[in-house]
């Protein structure tokens, strides 16, 4: 059974700092997604990672995938308040359903 | 309307009521999904429809009944729910379920409260 674990689950940080959210998964997969969810709102797709070593960047967010370690990271550079949200990773394999992590609630303080 | 829309956005119902949630996607996708998001649990997949055929039922109780009349519309019919069914119900769509490059796009959700 595919299991996905994120850590940390809660993260409070100051503006301007860097930090990383980790997503570990238990079995081989062929795709990994990162989503963002603002309070009371839906999930917004951020990145899709399909191969070992894949790296994608959008603004202050950068996601990477290590399929051998079954690990993806979401790195935040010089955080700003607007990035406060809950971030989810989700992992899929073939035709099987996506399995989501628990989510990381990120709060960025001025 | 663009993207994925859901109605109603909020719903309060008693345990003996019957209600339906509606989802509509305007993206030309062929797959639609229902998810449940509870306060302290990961997002849980409930149902998947691919080209109008149900391809996944994730051991969902029969008090939840999905319906997909066409690739653009998805319903979740609710009856005799329990208070623990209170949650945010999210609809999503994608080009085709199970394809490695597929990305799901989510609607805003229906916040359901069962009294």
PDB file of C-alpha atoms in Angstrom:
ATOM      1  CA  UNK A   1       0.000   0.000   0.000  1.00  0.00           C
ATOM      2  CA  UNK A   2       1.313   3.403  -0.983  1.00  0.00           C
ATOM      3  CA  UNK A   3       1.783   5.750   1.969  1.00  0.00           C
ATOM      4  CA  UNK A   4       2.863   9.366   1.831  1.00  0.00           C
ATOM      5  CA  UNK A   5       4.294  11.281   4.761  1.00  0.00           C
ATOM      6  CA  UNK A   6       5.126  14.946   4.956  1.00  0.00           C
ATOM      7  CA  UNK A   7       7.192  16.756   7.504  1.00  0.00           C
ATOM      8  CA  UNK A   8       6.984  18.989   9.204  1.00  0.00           C
ATOM      9  CA  UNK A   9       3.198  19.171   9.568  1.00  0.00           C
ATOM     10  CA  UNK A  10       3.362  22.695  10.959  1.00  0.00           C
ATOM     11  CA  UNK A  11       5.980  25.288  10.156  1.00  0.00           C
ATOM     12  CA  UNK A  12       6.189  28.851  11.374  1.00  0.00           C
ATOM     13  CA  UNK A  13       8.930  30.955   9.910  1.00  0.00           C
ATOM     14  CA  UNK A  14       9.974  34.531   9.434  1.00  0.00           C
ATOM     15  CA  UNK A  15       9.967  36.453   6.219  1.00  0.00           C
ATOM     16  CA  UNK A  16      13.251  36.314   4.388  1.00  0.00           C
ATOM     17  CA  UNK A  17      14.250  32.888   5.686  1.00  0.00           C
ATOM     18  CA  UNK A  18      14.706  29.672   3.729  1.00  0.00           C
ATOM     19  CA  UNK A  19      13.127  26.360   4.581  1.00  0.00           C
ATOM     20  CA  UNK A  20      12.311  22.937   3.135  1.00  0.00           C
ATOM     21  CA  UNK A  21       9.253  20.707   3.326  1.00  0.00           C
ATOM     22  CA  UNK A  22       9.848  16.979   2.879  1.00  0.00           C
ATOM     23  CA  UNK A  23       7.612  14.368   1.276  1.00  0.00           C
ATOM     24  CA  UNK A  24       8.476  10.678   1.687  1.00  0.00           C
ATOM     25  CA  UNK A  25       6.584   7.861   0.026  1.00  0.00           C
ATOM     26  CA  UNK A  26       6.658   4.137   0.581  1.00  0.00           C
ATOM     27  CA  UNK A  27       6.612   2.457  -2.857  1.00  0.00           C
ATOM     28  CA  UNK A  28       7.747   3.238  -6.370  1.00  0.00           C
ATOM     29  CA  UNK A  29       5.742   5.833  -8.231  1.00  0.00           C
ATOM     30  CA  UNK A  30       5.791   7.547 -11.590  1.00  0.00           C
ATOM     31  CA  UNK A  31       4.525  10.992 -10.674  1.00  0.00           C
ATOM     32  CA  UNK A  32       4.521  13.362  -7.746  1.00  0.00           C
ATOM     33  CA  UNK A  33       2.547  16.546  -7.343  1.00  0.00           C
ATOM     34  CA  UNK A  34       2.733  19.538  -5.067  1.00  0.00           C
ATOM     35  CA  UNK A  35      -0.438  21.472  -4.305  1.00  0.00           C
ATOM     36  CA  UNK A  36      -1.155  24.616  -2.342  1.00  0.00           C
ATOM     37  CA  UNK A  37      -4.341  25.252  -0.355  1.00  0.00           C
ATOM     38  CA  UNK A  38      -5.277  28.621   1.145  1.00  0.00           C
ATOM     39  CA  UNK A  39      -7.678  28.631   4.124  1.00  0.00           C
ATOM     40  CA  UNK A  40     -11.240  27.956   3.023  1.00  0.00           C
ATOM     41  CA  UNK A  41     -10.177  27.509  -0.585  1.00  0.00           C
ATOM     42  CA  UNK A  42      -9.453  24.704  -2.966  1.00  0.00           C
ATOM     43  CA  UNK A  43      -6.190  23.061  -3.969  1.00  0.00           C
ATOM     44  CA  UNK A  44      -4.034  24.750  -6.565  1.00  0.00           C
ATOM     45  CA  UNK A  45      -1.565  22.688  -8.574  1.00  0.00           C
ATOM     46  CA  UNK A  46       2.031  23.926  -8.200  1.00  0.00           C
ATOM     47  CA  UNK A  47       4.344  21.296  -9.697  1.00  0.00           C
ATOM     48  CA  UNK A  48       4.319  17.893 -11.380  1.00  0.00           C
ATOM     49  CA  UNK A  49       7.518  15.860 -11.112  1.00  0.00           C
ATOM     50  CA  UNK A  50       7.831  12.827 -13.356  1.00  0.00           C
ATOM     51  CA  UNK A  51      11.416  11.591 -13.288  1.00  0.00           C
ATOM     52  CA  UNK A  52      14.375  11.075 -10.985  1.00  0.00           C
ATOM     53  CA  UNK A  53      16.310  14.278 -10.524  1.00  0.00           C
ATOM     54  CA  UNK A  54      13.469  16.456 -11.797  1.00  0.00           C
ATOM     55  CA  UNK A  55      13.614  20.004 -10.511  1.00  0.00           C
ATOM     56  CA  UNK A  56      11.010  22.677 -11.084  1.00  0.00           C
ATOM     57  CA  UNK A  57      10.954  26.268  -9.903  1.00  0.00           C
ATOM     58  CA  UNK A  58       8.298  28.937  -9.766  1.00  0.00           C
ATOM     59  CA  UNK A  59       9.166  32.173  -8.023  1.00  0.00           C
ATOM     60  CA  UNK A  60      10.375  31.444  -4.510  1.00  0.00           C
ATOM     61  CA  UNK A  61       9.342  27.787  -4.616  1.00  0.00           C
ATOM     62  CA  UNK A  62      11.470  24.961  -5.950  1.00  0.00           C
ATOM     63  CA  UNK A  63      10.497  21.295  -5.985  1.00  0.00           C
ATOM     64  CA  UNK A  64      12.755  18.321  -6.587  1.00  0.00           C
ATOM     65  CA  UNK A  65      12.355  14.569  -6.822  1.00  0.00           C
ATOM     66  CA  UNK A  66      14.683  11.722  -5.853  1.00  0.00           C
ATOM     67  CA  UNK A  67      12.943   8.507  -6.865  1.00  0.00           C
ATOM     68  CA  UNK A  68      15.677   6.304  -5.442  1.00  0.00           C
ATOM     69  CA  UNK A  69      15.237   7.799  -1.986  1.00  0.00           C
ATOM     70  CA  UNK A  70      11.458   8.092  -2.551  1.00  0.00           C
ATOM     71  CA  UNK A  71      11.714  11.690  -1.475  1.00  0.00           C
ATOM     72  CA  UNK A  72      10.550  15.026  -2.800  1.00  0.00           C
ATOM     73  CA  UNK A  73      11.377  18.393  -1.345  1.00  0.00           C
ATOM     74  CA  UNK A  74       9.681  21.763  -1.632  1.00  0.00           C
ATOM     75  CA  UNK A  75      12.177  24.507  -0.913  1.00  0.00           C
ATOM     76  CA  UNK A  76      11.111  28.018  -0.017  1.00  0.00           C
ATOM     77  CA  UNK A  77      13.610  30.791  -0.631  1.00  0.00           C
ATOM     78  CA  UNK A  78      13.415  34.157   1.139  1.00  0.00           C
ATOM     79  CA  UNK A  79       9.862  33.525   2.307  1.00  0.00           C
ATOM     80  CA  UNK A  80       7.193  36.197   2.028  1.00  0.00           C
ATOM     81  CA  UNK A  81       3.862  36.388   3.840  1.00  0.00           C
ATOM     82  CA  UNK A  82       1.888  35.551   0.669  1.00  0.00           C
ATOM     83  CA  UNK A  83       3.314  32.038   0.739  1.00  0.00           C
ATOM     84  CA  UNK A  84       1.431  31.215   3.955  1.00  0.00           C
ATOM     85  CA  UNK A  85      -0.794  28.245   3.101  1.00  0.00           C
ATOM     86  CA  UNK A  86      -1.031  24.490   3.494  1.00  0.00           C
ATOM     87  CA  UNK A  87       1.123  22.527   1.068  1.00  0.00           C
ATOM     88  CA  UNK A  88       0.305  18.975   0.022  1.00  0.00           C
ATOM     89  CA  UNK A  89       2.310  16.435  -1.892  1.00  0.00           C
ATOM     90  CA  UNK A  90       0.526  13.635  -3.725  1.00  0.00           C
ATOM     91  CA  UNK A  91       1.988  10.504  -5.278  1.00  0.00           C
ATOM     92  CA  UNK A  92       0.632   8.280  -8.029  1.00  0.00           C
ATOM     93  CA  UNK A  93       1.632   5.091  -9.817  1.00  0.00           C
ATOM     94  CA  UNK A  94       0.212   3.925 -13.115  1.00  0.00           C
ATOM     95  CA  UNK A  95      -3.557   3.847 -13.109  1.00  0.00           C
ATOM     96  CA  UNK A  96      -3.734   3.807  -9.342  1.00  0.00           C
ATOM     97  CA  UNK A  97      -5.283   6.623  -7.370  1.00  0.00           C
ATOM     98  CA  UNK A  98      -3.288   9.549  -6.075  1.00  0.00           C
ATOM     99  CA  UNK A  99      -2.371   9.325  -2.403  1.00  0.00           C
ATOM    100  CA  UNK A 100      -1.978  12.612  -0.568  1.00  0.00           C
ATOM    101  CA  UNK A 101       0.270  13.511   2.331  1.00  0.00           C
ATOM    102  CA  UNK A 102      -1.156  15.032   5.487  1.00  0.00           C
ATOM    103  CA  UNK A 103      -0.251  18.542   4.434  1.00  0.00           C
ATOM    104  CA  UNK A 104       2.200  21.067   5.881  1.00  0.00           C
ATOM    105  CA  UNK A 105       0.641  24.198   7.318  1.00  0.00           C
ATOM    106  CA  UNK A 106       3.103  27.002   6.654  1.00  0.00           C
ATOM    107  CA  UNK A 107       2.819  30.334   8.446  1.00  0.00           C
ATOM    108  CA  UNK A 108       5.165  33.130   7.489  1.00  0.00           C
ATOM    109  CA  UNK A 109       5.427  35.958   9.968  1.00  0.00           C
ATOM    110  CA  UNK A 110       6.496  39.507   9.087  1.00  0.00           C
TER     111      UNK A 110
ATOM    112  CA  UNK B   1     -17.644  29.969 -15.648  1.00  0.00           C
ATOM    113  CA  UNK B   2     -14.162  28.587 -15.915  1.00  0.00           C
ATOM    114  CA  UNK B   3     -12.325  25.686 -14.308  1.00  0.00           C
ATOM    115  CA  UNK B   4     -14.161  23.466 -11.870  1.00  0.00           C
ATOM    116  CA  UNK B   5     -17.245  24.746 -10.084  1.00  0.00           C
ATOM    117  CA  UNK B   6     -19.146  23.220  -7.185  1.00  0.00           C
ATOM    118  CA  UNK B   7     -22.552  23.947  -5.704  1.00  0.00           C
ATOM    119  CA  UNK B   8     -23.597  24.540  -3.067  1.00  0.00           C
ATOM    120  CA  UNK B   9     -20.545  25.971  -1.343  1.00  0.00           C
ATOM    121  CA  UNK B  10     -22.020  25.338   2.098  1.00  0.00           C
ATOM    122  CA  UNK B  11     -24.621  22.793   3.170  1.00  0.00           C
ATOM    123  CA  UNK B  12     -26.142  21.999   6.541  1.00  0.00           C
ATOM    124  CA  UNK B  13     -28.337  18.926   6.722  1.00  0.00           C
ATOM    125  CA  UNK B  14     -29.953  16.660   9.243  1.00  0.00           C
ATOM    126  CA  UNK B  15     -29.239  12.964   9.402  1.00  0.00           C
ATOM    127  CA  UNK B  16     -32.545  12.088   7.765  1.00  0.00           C
ATOM    128  CA  UNK B  17     -32.254  14.532   4.868  1.00  0.00           C
ATOM    129  CA  UNK B  18     -31.425  13.759   1.262  1.00  0.00           C
ATOM    130  CA  UNK B  19     -29.291  16.255  -0.617  1.00  0.00           C
ATOM    131  CA  UNK B  20     -26.992  16.350  -3.634  1.00  0.00           C
ATOM    132  CA  UNK B  21     -23.683  18.033  -4.356  1.00  0.00           C
ATOM    133  CA  UNK B  22     -22.981  19.169  -7.889  1.00  0.00           C
ATOM    134  CA  UNK B  23     -19.705  19.569  -9.726  1.00  0.00           C
ATOM    135  CA  UNK B  24     -19.160  20.921 -13.221  1.00  0.00           C
ATOM    136  CA  UNK B  25     -15.903  21.206 -15.132  1.00  0.00           C
ATOM    137  CA  UNK B  26     -15.349  23.548 -18.081  1.00  0.00           C
ATOM    138  CA  UNK B  27     -11.902  22.215 -19.036  1.00  0.00           C
ATOM    139  CA  UNK B  28     -12.844  19.541 -21.557  1.00  0.00           C
ATOM    140  CA  UNK B  29     -11.551  16.802 -19.253  1.00  0.00           C
ATOM    141  CA  UNK B  30     -12.587  13.164 -19.277  1.00  0.00           C
ATOM    142  CA  UNK B  31     -12.024  12.206 -15.647  1.00  0.00           C
ATOM    143  CA  UNK B  32     -13.758  13.489 -12.531  1.00  0.00           C
ATOM    144  CA  UNK B  33     -13.172  12.766  -8.864  1.00  0.00           C
ATOM    145  CA  UNK B  34     -14.773  13.190  -5.452  1.00  0.00           C
ATOM    146  CA  UNK B  35     -12.519  13.710  -2.428  1.00  0.00           C
ATOM    147  CA  UNK B  36     -13.284  14.142   1.267  1.00  0.00           C
ATOM    148  CA  UNK B  37     -11.152  16.487   3.351  1.00  0.00           C
ATOM    149  CA  UNK B  38     -11.637  16.154   7.096  1.00  0.00           C
ATOM    150  CA  UNK B  39     -10.007  18.328   9.705  1.00  0.00           C
ATOM    151  CA  UNK B  40      -7.364  15.898  10.885  1.00  0.00           C
ATOM    152  CA  UNK B  41      -6.967  13.438   8.023  1.00  0.00           C
ATOM    153  CA  UNK B  42      -5.205  13.487   4.674  1.00  0.00           C
ATOM    154  CA  UNK B  43      -7.297  14.132   1.611  1.00  0.00           C
ATOM    155  CA  UNK B  44      -9.240  10.924   0.887  1.00  0.00           C
ATOM    156  CA  UNK B  45     -10.253   9.853  -2.596  1.00  0.00           C
ATOM    157  CA  UNK B  46     -13.860   8.644  -2.708  1.00  0.00           C
ATOM    158  CA  UNK B  47     -14.772   8.011  -6.353  1.00  0.00           C
ATOM    159  CA  UNK B  48     -13.223   8.256  -9.801  1.00  0.00           C
ATOM    160  CA  UNK B  49     -15.028   8.452 -13.112  1.00  0.00           C
ATOM    161  CA  UNK B  50     -13.086   8.088 -16.350  1.00  0.00           C
ATOM    162  CA  UNK B  51     -15.002   8.697 -19.587  1.00  0.00           C
ATOM    163  CA  UNK B  52     -18.243   8.508 -17.541  1.00  0.00           C
ATOM    164  CA  UNK B  53     -17.419   5.066 -16.152  1.00  0.00           C
ATOM    165  CA  UNK B  54     -16.767   4.615 -12.446  1.00  0.00           C
ATOM    166  CA  UNK B  55     -13.254   3.220 -12.068  1.00  0.00           C
ATOM    167  CA  UNK B  56     -12.684   3.660  -8.356  1.00  0.00           C
ATOM    168  CA  UNK B  57     -14.828   3.316  -5.258  1.00  0.00           C
ATOM    169  CA  UNK B  58     -12.560   3.670  -2.293  1.00  0.00           C
ATOM    170  CA  UNK B  59     -14.716   1.641   0.125  1.00  0.00           C
ATOM    171  CA  UNK B  60     -17.154   4.510   0.499  1.00  0.00           C
ATOM    172  CA  UNK B  61     -20.339   3.825   2.531  1.00  0.00           C
ATOM    173  CA  UNK B  62     -23.487   3.433   0.459  1.00  0.00           C
ATOM    174  CA  UNK B  63     -25.020   6.564   2.010  1.00  0.00           C
ATOM    175  CA  UNK B  64     -22.829   8.363  -0.570  1.00  0.00           C
ATOM    176  CA  UNK B  65     -23.975   7.712  -4.132  1.00  0.00           C
ATOM    177  CA  UNK B  66     -22.134   9.251  -7.097  1.00  0.00           C
ATOM    178  CA  UNK B  67     -23.584   9.958 -10.506  1.00  0.00           C
ATOM    179  CA  UNK B  68     -21.768  11.035 -13.660  1.00  0.00           C
ATOM    180  CA  UNK B  69     -24.251  11.710 -16.487  1.00  0.00           C
ATOM    181  CA  UNK B  70     -21.557  13.088 -18.809  1.00  0.00           C
ATOM    182  CA  UNK B  71     -17.881  14.013 -18.718  1.00  0.00           C
ATOM    183  CA  UNK B  72     -18.640  17.553 -17.572  1.00  0.00           C
ATOM    184  CA  UNK B  73     -20.932  16.867 -14.628  1.00  0.00           C
ATOM    185  CA  UNK B  74     -20.564  14.891 -11.444  1.00  0.00           C
ATOM    186  CA  UNK B  75     -23.009  14.563  -8.573  1.00  0.00           C
ATOM    187  CA  UNK B  76     -22.744  13.165  -5.074  1.00  0.00           C
ATOM    188  CA  UNK B  77     -26.098  12.130  -3.651  1.00  0.00           C
ATOM    189  CA  UNK B  78     -26.280  12.090   0.131  1.00  0.00           C
ATOM    190  CA  UNK B  79     -28.790  10.317   2.371  1.00  0.00           C
ATOM    191  CA  UNK B  80     -28.946   9.356   6.046  1.00  0.00           C
ATOM    192  CA  UNK B  81     -25.537  10.830   6.751  1.00  0.00           C
ATOM    193  CA  UNK B  82     -23.771  10.751  10.098  1.00  0.00           C
ATOM    194  CA  UNK B  83     -22.195  13.688  11.960  1.00  0.00           C
ATOM    195  CA  UNK B  84     -18.742  12.240  11.210  1.00  0.00           C
ATOM    196  CA  UNK B  85     -19.469  12.802   7.523  1.00  0.00           C
ATOM    197  CA  UNK B  86     -19.127  16.536   8.105  1.00  0.00           C
ATOM    198  CA  UNK B  87     -16.179  17.660   5.982  1.00  0.00           C
ATOM    199  CA  UNK B  88     -15.109  19.610   2.928  1.00  0.00           C
ATOM    200  CA  UNK B  89     -16.018  17.681  -0.216  1.00  0.00           C
ATOM    201  CA  UNK B  90     -13.801  18.490  -3.146  1.00  0.00           C
ATOM    202  CA  UNK B  91     -14.421  17.715  -6.768  1.00  0.00           C
ATOM    203  CA  UNK B  92     -11.547  17.495  -9.249  1.00  0.00           C
ATOM    204  CA  UNK B  93     -11.137  16.839 -12.938  1.00  0.00           C
ATOM    205  CA  UNK B  94      -8.270  15.783 -15.160  1.00  0.00           C
ATOM    206  CA  UNK B  95      -7.650  14.954 -18.795  1.00  0.00           C
ATOM    207  CA  UNK B  96      -7.635  11.187 -18.233  1.00  0.00           C
ATOM    208  CA  UNK B  97      -7.343   9.206 -15.034  1.00  0.00           C
ATOM    209  CA  UNK B  98      -4.218   7.162 -14.449  1.00  0.00           C
ATOM    210  CA  UNK B  99      -2.028   8.785 -17.099  1.00  0.00           C
ATOM    211  CA  UNK B 100       1.378   9.705 -15.721  1.00  0.00           C
ATOM    212  CA  UNK B 101       1.313  13.284 -17.002  1.00  0.00           C
ATOM    213  CA  UNK B 102      -2.227  13.879 -15.758  1.00  0.00           C
ATOM    214  CA  UNK B 103      -2.852  16.762 -13.357  1.00  0.00           C
ATOM    215  CA  UNK B 104      -6.021  17.136 -11.335  1.00  0.00           C
ATOM    216  CA  UNK B 105      -7.705  20.505 -11.062  1.00  0.00           C
ATOM    217  CA  UNK B 106      -9.824  21.066  -7.996  1.00  0.00           C
ATOM    218  CA  UNK B 107     -13.073  22.899  -7.419  1.00  0.00           C
ATOM    219  CA  UNK B 108     -13.653  25.201  -4.435  1.00  0.00           C
ATOM    220  CA  UNK B 109     -15.370  22.511  -2.396  1.00  0.00           C
ATOM    221  CA  UNK B 110     -18.648  22.139  -0.528  1.00  0.00           C
ATOM    222  CA  UNK B 111     -18.443  22.553   3.234  1.00  0.00           C
ATOM    223  CA  UNK B 112     -20.914  19.983   4.589  1.00  0.00           C
ATOM    224  CA  UNK B 113     -22.191  19.973   8.154  1.00  0.00           C
ATOM    225  CA  UNK B 114     -24.364  17.086   9.338  1.00  0.00           C
ATOM    226  CA  UNK B 115     -26.373  17.782  12.460  1.00  0.00           C
TER     227      UNK B 115
END
